[in-house]
Amino acid sequence: MSKLKYNRVAVKIGSNVLTRPDGSLDFTRMSAIVDQIADLRRHGVKVIMISSGAVASGRSELRLAQNLDSVSARQLYSAVGQAKLINRYFELFREHGMACGQILTTKENFSTRRHYLNQRHCMEVMLDNDVIPIVNENDTVSVTELMFTDNDELSGLIASMMDMQALIILSNIDGVYTGDPKLPGSELITDIRRSSDAEQYISESRSSLGRGGMITKYRIATKVAEEGIAVMIANGKRPNILLDLLVNTSQEVPHTLFHPADTPASGMKKWIAHSEDFAKGRVIINDGAVEALRSPARASLLPVGIIAIEGVFDEGDIVKVCDRNGDAIAWGRAGYNSATAAETIGQRDAKPLIHTDYLYID
C-alpha cells in the first residue's frame, strides 16, 4: 500500500449532510460516513470528526406544546439531539470494532492558553489510544455573544489546534462556485491559492439547517490554509467522498482545494490566529510600525511605533493591533500589562510589547 499524503485529518460534517429535509437524522448517510472513516483508520489515518446535527436531531424528536424563544429552543433541542446523535455514532463505530468519544466545547474554552492546551491534550490522548473524537459545540451552555459562527469555525479551530494536515468540510454542494451553484453557467473553482480572490463570487446565503454558509466556509478555509493546513470543501452526499479524496486519489471527484502555505505556523501563532474574539485591548500603531509588521522580515511590535493603548489587559492577554484608522492588522500576546505599555509609548529602547513569535499578522 502506498503512503497516503495525509495521516492526520479533521472532517467536518454539516447539518445538511446528516439530516433529511424534514430535519430527521439520515441514518443511512451517517452509516456511510462512519464506514469511510473506519476505512481511513484502517489505512492508518488519525481522524477527528466535527459533527453538526444535534439541534436538527432534537427538533425532529420533540413536538413542543409551547412556543419557546430561540435560545431556549436551541438548548432543549441540543440536549435531546446530542444524546441521540452520539449514541448512533457509538453503535455504528462499534460495528467496526472501533471506539469513539464525545467532546462538547464552547468558544470560551479557546480563550485562554491553559484551556486550549487542556482540550488539545484530551484529543491527543484519544487519538493515541485509537478513540475517534467527535466534537460539537455545547449549545446547551453557549452564550449567544460567544457562539461559533458555525461548526465550520469550530472545525478550523480544531484542525489548527491539533496540527492536522488536512481539513475536509463536507457540505451539500461540491465546493466553491463562480456564482450560485443552482444557476446555469456557474462553475466549480477547484483550486484556491493565497493570491486567489474567489470570495467575490460567493453569496451571503445560508443553508436551511446550519448557521453558516459558503462565505463562512471560505473565510475559515483561507485562514486555516495560511497556517499550512490543506482544506477541501466537498459534497458529503457523494458516495465514498472521503475515500476518493484521501485514498483513491486517482479517482477524480469534484471539490475545492485550498492549497496550504509552504511554511506551517507555530502552535502558538495558530492559537493567536483564532483568538481575535478574545482580545482584551487595542494597540494603535503608526504607519512605520504597520509597514514593519507587514514586511517579509519577522518584526516585533516595539513601543516606539505605538500611538495609543486602549482598554485594560494583563501580561499574556491577547490584544488587537490596529493602524491609525482603527483597522485591525494583527493580534498578539502582550509581553506586559496595559499600564506599563502606556508608560513606554514612543520609547526606543523599551522591550517589545509583542514579540514576533507571539504575533499573528492578518
Coordinates of C-alpha atoms in Angstrom, one line a residue:
M1 CA 0.0 0.0 0.0
S2 CA 1.4 3.4 -1.0
K3 CA 1.8 6.0 1.7
L4 CA -1.1 8.4 1.9
K5 CA -0.5 12.1 1.6
Y6 CA -2.3 12.9 4.8
N7 CA -2.3 10.9 8.0
R8 CA -3.9 13.4 10.4
V9 CA -7.3 14.7 9.1
A10 CA -10.2 16.6 10.6
V11 CA -13.6 16.0 9.0
K12 CA -16.4 18.5 9.5
I13 CA -19.9 17.1 8.7
G14 CA -22.6 19.7 8.1
S15 CA -26.2 19.5 9.2
N16 CA -27.5 19.3 5.6
V17 CA -25.3 16.2 5.1
L18 CA -26.6 14.4 8.2
T19 CA -30.3 15.2 8.0
R20 CA -33.2 14.7 5.7
P21 CA -35.4 17.6 4.5
D22 CA -37.8 17.1 7.5
G23 CA -34.9 17.5 9.9
S24 CA -34.7 13.9 11.0
L25 CA -31.3 12.2 11.1
D26 CA -30.3 10.4 7.9
F27 CA -29.1 7.1 9.4
T28 CA -28.1 5.7 6.0
R29 CA -25.8 8.7 5.4
M30 CA -24.4 8.6 8.9
S31 CA -23.6 4.9 8.4
A32 CA -21.9 5.6 5.1
I33 CA -19.7 8.3 6.6
V34 CA -18.8 6.1 9.5
D35 CA -17.9 3.3 7.2
Q36 CA -15.5 5.6 5.3
I37 CA -13.9 6.9 8.5
A38 CA -13.4 3.4 9.8
D39 CA -11.7 2.6 6.5
L40 CA -9.4 5.6 6.8
R41 CA -8.5 4.4 10.3
R42 CA -7.6 1.0 8.9
H43 CA -5.3 2.9 6.4
G44 CA -3.5 4.5 9.4
V45 CA -5.2 7.9 9.2
K46 CA -5.9 9.6 12.5
V47 CA -9.3 11.3 12.2
I48 CA -11.1 13.9 14.3
M49 CA -14.8 14.4 13.5
I50 CA -16.6 17.7 13.9
S51 CA -20.2 16.8 13.6
S52 CA -23.3 19.0 13.3
G53 CA -26.8 17.6 13.6
A54 CA -27.6 17.7 17.3
V55 CA -30.1 20.6 17.1
A56 CA -31.8 19.3 14.0
S57 CA -32.0 15.8 15.5
G58 CA -33.6 17.1 18.7
R59 CA -36.0 19.2 16.8
S60 CA -37.3 16.2 14.9
E61 CA -37.6 14.2 18.1
L62 CA -39.8 16.7 20.0
R63 CA -43.2 18.2 19.4
L64 CA -43.4 21.2 21.8
A65 CA -46.7 22.2 23.3
Q66 CA -45.5 25.7 23.8
N67 CA -43.6 28.3 21.8
L68 CA -40.0 28.8 23.1
D69 CA -37.6 31.7 22.4
S70 CA -34.7 30.8 20.1
V71 CA -32.2 30.3 22.9
S72 CA -34.4 28.0 25.0
A73 CA -35.4 26.0 21.9
R74 CA -31.8 25.6 20.9
Q75 CA -30.8 24.4 24.4
L76 CA -33.6 21.9 24.6
Y77 CA -33.1 20.5 21.0
S78 CA -29.4 20.3 21.6
A79 CA -29.7 18.4 24.9
V80 CA -32.0 15.8 23.4
G81 CA -30.4 15.7 19.9
Q82 CA -26.8 15.4 21.1
A83 CA -27.7 12.2 23.1
K84 CA -29.4 10.7 20.0
L85 CA -26.5 11.7 17.7
I86 CA -23.6 10.4 19.8
N87 CA -25.5 7.1 20.6
R88 CA -25.9 6.5 16.9
Y89 CA -22.2 7.2 16.2
F90 CA -21.2 4.9 19.1
E91 CA -23.2 2.0 17.8
L92 CA -22.0 2.5 14.2
F93 CA -18.3 2.6 15.2
R94 CA -18.8 -0.4 17.5
E95 CA -19.9 -2.4 14.4
H96 CA -16.3 -1.8 13.1
G97 CA -14.7 -2.7 16.4
M98 CA -13.8 0.9 17.0
A99 CA -14.4 3.3 19.8
C100 CA -15.5 7.0 19.6
G101 CA -15.8 9.6 22.3
Q102 CA -17.7 12.8 22.6
I103 CA -16.2 16.3 23.2
L104 CA -18.6 19.2 23.7
T105 CA -16.9 22.6 23.8
T106 CA -17.6 26.3 23.7
K107 CA -15.8 29.2 22.2
E108 CA -14.8 30.4 25.7
N109 CA -12.7 27.2 26.0
F110 CA -10.4 28.5 23.4
S111 CA -9.9 31.9 25.0
T112 CA -7.0 31.0 27.4
R113 CA -3.9 29.1 26.6
R114 CA -4.5 26.7 29.5
H115 CA -8.0 25.7 28.4
Y116 CA -6.8 25.4 24.8
L117 CA -3.9 23.1 25.7
N118 CA -6.2 21.0 28.0
Q119 CA -8.5 20.4 25.1
R120 CA -5.6 19.5 22.9
H121 CA -4.2 17.1 25.4
C122 CA -7.6 15.3 25.7
M123 CA -7.9 14.8 22.0
E124 CA -4.3 13.7 21.6
V125 CA -4.8 11.1 24.2
M126 CA -7.9 9.8 22.4
L127 CA -6.1 9.6 19.1
D128 CA -3.1 7.9 20.7
N129 CA -5.5 5.2 22.0
D130 CA -7.4 4.7 18.8
V131 CA -10.5 6.5 20.0
I132 CA -12.2 8.8 17.4
P133 CA -13.0 12.2 18.9
I134 CA -16.4 13.5 17.8
V135 CA -16.6 17.3 18.6
N136 CA -19.5 19.6 18.6
E137 CA -20.4 23.0 20.2
N138 CA -22.1 22.7 23.5
D139 CA -25.3 24.6 22.6
T140 CA -26.8 23.9 26.0
V141 CA -24.5 26.4 27.7
S142 CA -23.1 28.5 24.9
V143 CA -23.6 32.3 25.3
T144 CA -25.1 33.9 22.2
E145 CA -22.3 36.5 22.0
L146 CA -19.6 33.8 22.1
M147 CA -21.1 31.2 19.9
F148 CA -19.2 29.8 17.0
T149 CA -20.4 31.3 13.7
D150 CA -21.0 27.7 12.7
N151 CA -19.2 24.3 13.1
D152 CA -17.1 25.4 10.1
E153 CA -15.4 27.9 12.5
L154 CA -15.1 25.2 15.2
S155 CA -13.6 22.8 12.7
G156 CA -11.0 25.4 11.7
L157 CA -10.0 25.8 15.3
I158 CA -9.8 22.0 15.9
A159 CA -7.7 21.4 12.8
S160 CA -5.3 24.2 13.8
M161 CA -5.1 23.2 17.4
M162 CA -4.4 19.6 16.6
D163 CA -1.9 20.2 13.9
M164 CA -3.9 18.3 11.4
Q165 CA -2.5 18.0 7.8
A166 CA -5.9 18.4 6.2
L167 CA -9.4 19.7 7.0
I168 CA -12.3 18.3 4.9
I169 CA -15.5 20.3 5.1
L170 CA -18.4 18.2 4.0
S171 CA -21.4 20.3 2.7
N172 CA -24.3 19.6 0.4
I173 CA -22.6 21.1 -2.7
D174 CA -19.3 20.2 -4.4
G175 CA -17.3 23.3 -3.3
V176 CA -16.9 27.0 -4.2
Y177 CA -18.5 28.1 -7.4
T178 CA -18.2 31.2 -9.6
G179 CA -21.8 32.0 -8.8
D180 CA -25.0 30.5 -7.4
P181 CA -24.4 26.7 -8.0
K182 CA -28.1 26.4 -8.8
L183 CA -27.8 28.7 -11.8
P184 CA -26.5 27.7 -15.2
G185 CA -23.1 29.0 -16.1
S186 CA -21.7 28.7 -12.5
E187 CA -18.5 26.7 -12.5
L188 CA -16.7 24.9 -9.7
I189 CA -13.5 26.5 -8.5
T190 CA -11.2 23.5 -8.0
D191 CA -8.1 25.3 -6.7
I192 CA -7.7 28.3 -4.5
R193 CA -4.3 29.7 -3.6
R194 CA -3.3 32.6 -1.4
S195 CA -3.4 35.0 -4.3
S196 CA -6.9 34.0 -5.3
D197 CA -9.8 36.3 -4.9
A198 CA -12.6 33.8 -5.1
E199 CA -14.6 35.5 -2.3
Q200 CA -16.1 37.9 -4.8
Y201 CA -18.2 35.0 -6.3
I202 CA -19.7 33.9 -3.0
S203 CA -23.2 34.9 -1.8
E204 CA -24.1 35.5 1.8
S205 CA -26.9 33.0 1.8
R206 CA -27.0 30.3 4.4
S207 CA -28.2 26.7 4.5
S208 CA -31.6 25.8 5.8
L209 CA -30.3 24.0 8.9
G210 CA -26.8 25.4 9.6
R211 CA -25.9 28.8 11.0
G212 CA -23.1 29.5 8.5
G213 CA -22.8 29.5 4.7
M214 CA -20.3 29.3 2.0
I215 CA -18.8 32.7 2.8
T216 CA -18.0 31.4 6.3
K217 CA -16.5 28.2 4.9
Y218 CA -14.4 30.2 2.5
R219 CA -13.0 32.6 5.2
I220 CA -12.3 29.8 7.6
A221 CA -10.7 27.7 4.9
T222 CA -8.5 30.6 3.8
K223 CA -7.2 31.2 7.3
V224 CA -6.5 27.5 8.0
A225 CA -4.7 27.1 4.7
E226 CA -2.5 30.1 5.5
E227 CA -1.5 28.2 8.6
G228 CA -0.1 25.3 6.5
I229 CA -3.2 23.0 6.5
A230 CA -4.8 21.8 3.3
V231 CA -8.5 22.4 3.2
M232 CA -11.1 20.7 1.0
I233 CA -14.7 21.6 0.6
A234 CA -16.7 18.7 -0.9
N235 CA -20.2 17.2 -1.2
G236 CA -20.8 14.8 1.8
K237 CA -23.7 13.2 0.0
R238 CA -21.5 11.8 -2.8
P239 CA -20.8 8.1 -2.2
N240 CA -17.2 7.4 -0.9
I241 CA -16.3 11.1 -0.9
L242 CA -13.7 10.8 1.9
L243 CA -12.0 7.7 0.4
D244 CA -12.0 9.3 -3.1
L245 CA -10.4 12.5 -1.7
L246 CA -7.8 10.8 0.5
V247 CA -7.2 7.2 -0.6
N248 CA -8.4 6.7 -4.2
T249 CA -6.7 9.9 -5.3
S250 CA -6.6 8.8 -8.9
Q251 CA -10.4 9.0 -8.8
E252 CA -11.5 12.5 -9.9
V253 CA -14.1 13.8 -7.6
P254 CA -15.5 17.4 -7.7
H255 CA -14.2 19.5 -4.8
T256 CA -12.4 22.8 -4.0
L257 CA -8.9 22.6 -2.6
F258 CA -7.4 25.5 -0.6
H259 CA -3.7 25.0 -1.0
P260 CA -1.7 25.2 2.2
A261 CA 1.1 27.7 2.8
D262 CA 4.6 26.3 2.4
T263 CA 5.6 27.1 5.9
P264 CA 3.3 25.9 8.7
A265 CA 2.6 28.4 11.5
S266 CA 3.8 27.6 15.0
G267 CA 1.4 26.2 17.6
M268 CA 1.4 29.5 19.4
K269 CA 0.6 31.5 16.3
K270 CA -2.2 29.1 15.4
W271 CA -3.8 29.8 18.7
I272 CA -3.4 33.5 18.4
A273 CA -4.8 33.5 14.8
H274 CA -8.1 32.2 16.1
S275 CA -8.3 34.4 19.2
E276 CA -9.4 37.7 17.8
D277 CA -12.8 37.5 19.7
F278 CA -10.9 37.3 23.0
A279 CA -8.8 40.5 22.7
K280 CA -8.7 42.4 25.9
G281 CA -7.5 45.7 24.5
R282 CA -6.3 47.6 21.4
V283 CA -2.9 48.9 20.5
I284 CA -2.9 51.7 17.9
I285 CA 0.4 52.0 15.9
N286 CA 1.8 54.4 13.4
D287 CA 2.4 53.9 9.7
G288 CA 6.0 52.9 10.2
A289 CA 5.1 50.2 12.6
V290 CA 2.4 48.9 10.2
E291 CA 5.0 48.7 7.4
A292 CA 7.5 46.9 9.7
L293 CA 4.9 44.3 10.8
R294 CA 3.8 43.6 7.2
S295 CA 7.3 43.3 5.8
P296 CA 8.7 39.9 4.9
A297 CA 11.2 40.2 7.7
R298 CA 9.9 39.0 11.1
A299 CA 9.3 42.1 13.3
S300 CA 8.2 42.5 16.8
L301 CA 5.9 45.3 17.9
L302 CA 8.1 48.0 19.6
P303 CA 6.8 50.8 21.8
V304 CA 8.4 53.4 19.5
G305 CA 5.7 52.6 16.9
I306 CA 2.8 52.7 19.3
I307 CA 0.5 55.7 19.3
A308 CA -2.1 54.7 21.9
I309 CA -3.1 51.9 24.3
E310 CA -6.9 51.3 24.7
G311 CA -8.5 49.0 27.3
V312 CA -7.0 47.1 30.2
F313 CA -5.0 43.9 29.7
D314 CA -2.5 41.9 31.7
E315 CA 0.7 40.2 30.6
G316 CA -0.2 37.2 28.4
D317 CA -3.5 38.5 27.3
I318 CA -4.5 38.7 23.6
V319 CA -4.6 42.3 22.2
K320 CA -5.7 43.6 18.9
V321 CA -3.2 45.7 16.9
C322 CA -4.7 48.5 14.7
D323 CA -3.5 51.1 12.4
R324 CA -4.2 54.8 13.0
N325 CA -7.6 54.4 11.1
G326 CA -8.7 51.7 13.6
D327 CA -8.4 48.8 11.1
A328 CA -7.1 45.6 12.6
I329 CA -3.8 44.3 11.1
A330 CA -2.7 41.8 13.7
W331 CA -3.3 40.1 17.0
G332 CA -0.7 39.2 19.6
R333 CA 0.1 38.1 23.2
A334 CA 1.1 41.0 25.3
G335 CA 4.5 40.9 26.9
Y336 CA 3.4 43.2 29.7
N337 CA 0.3 44.9 31.0
S338 CA -1.6 47.9 29.7
A339 CA -0.3 50.3 32.4
T340 CA 3.3 49.5 31.6
A341 CA 2.6 49.7 27.9
A342 CA 1.1 53.2 28.3
E343 CA 4.2 54.3 30.1
T344 CA 6.5 53.1 27.4
I345 CA 4.7 54.6 24.3
G346 CA 7.2 56.1 21.9
Q347 CA 10.3 54.8 23.7
R348 CA 13.1 53.5 21.5
D349 CA 14.9 51.2 24.0
A350 CA 11.9 49.5 25.7
K351 CA 11.4 45.8 25.1
P352 CA 8.8 44.7 22.6
L353 CA 5.1 44.8 23.7
I354 CA 4.5 41.8 21.4
H355 CA 7.4 39.6 20.3
T356 CA 7.3 38.4 16.8
D357 CA 6.9 34.8 18.0
Y358 CA 3.6 35.8 19.6
L359 CA 2.3 37.9 16.8
Y360 CA -0.2 36.9 14.1
I361 CA -0.5 39.3 11.1
D362 CA -3.9 39.3 9.5

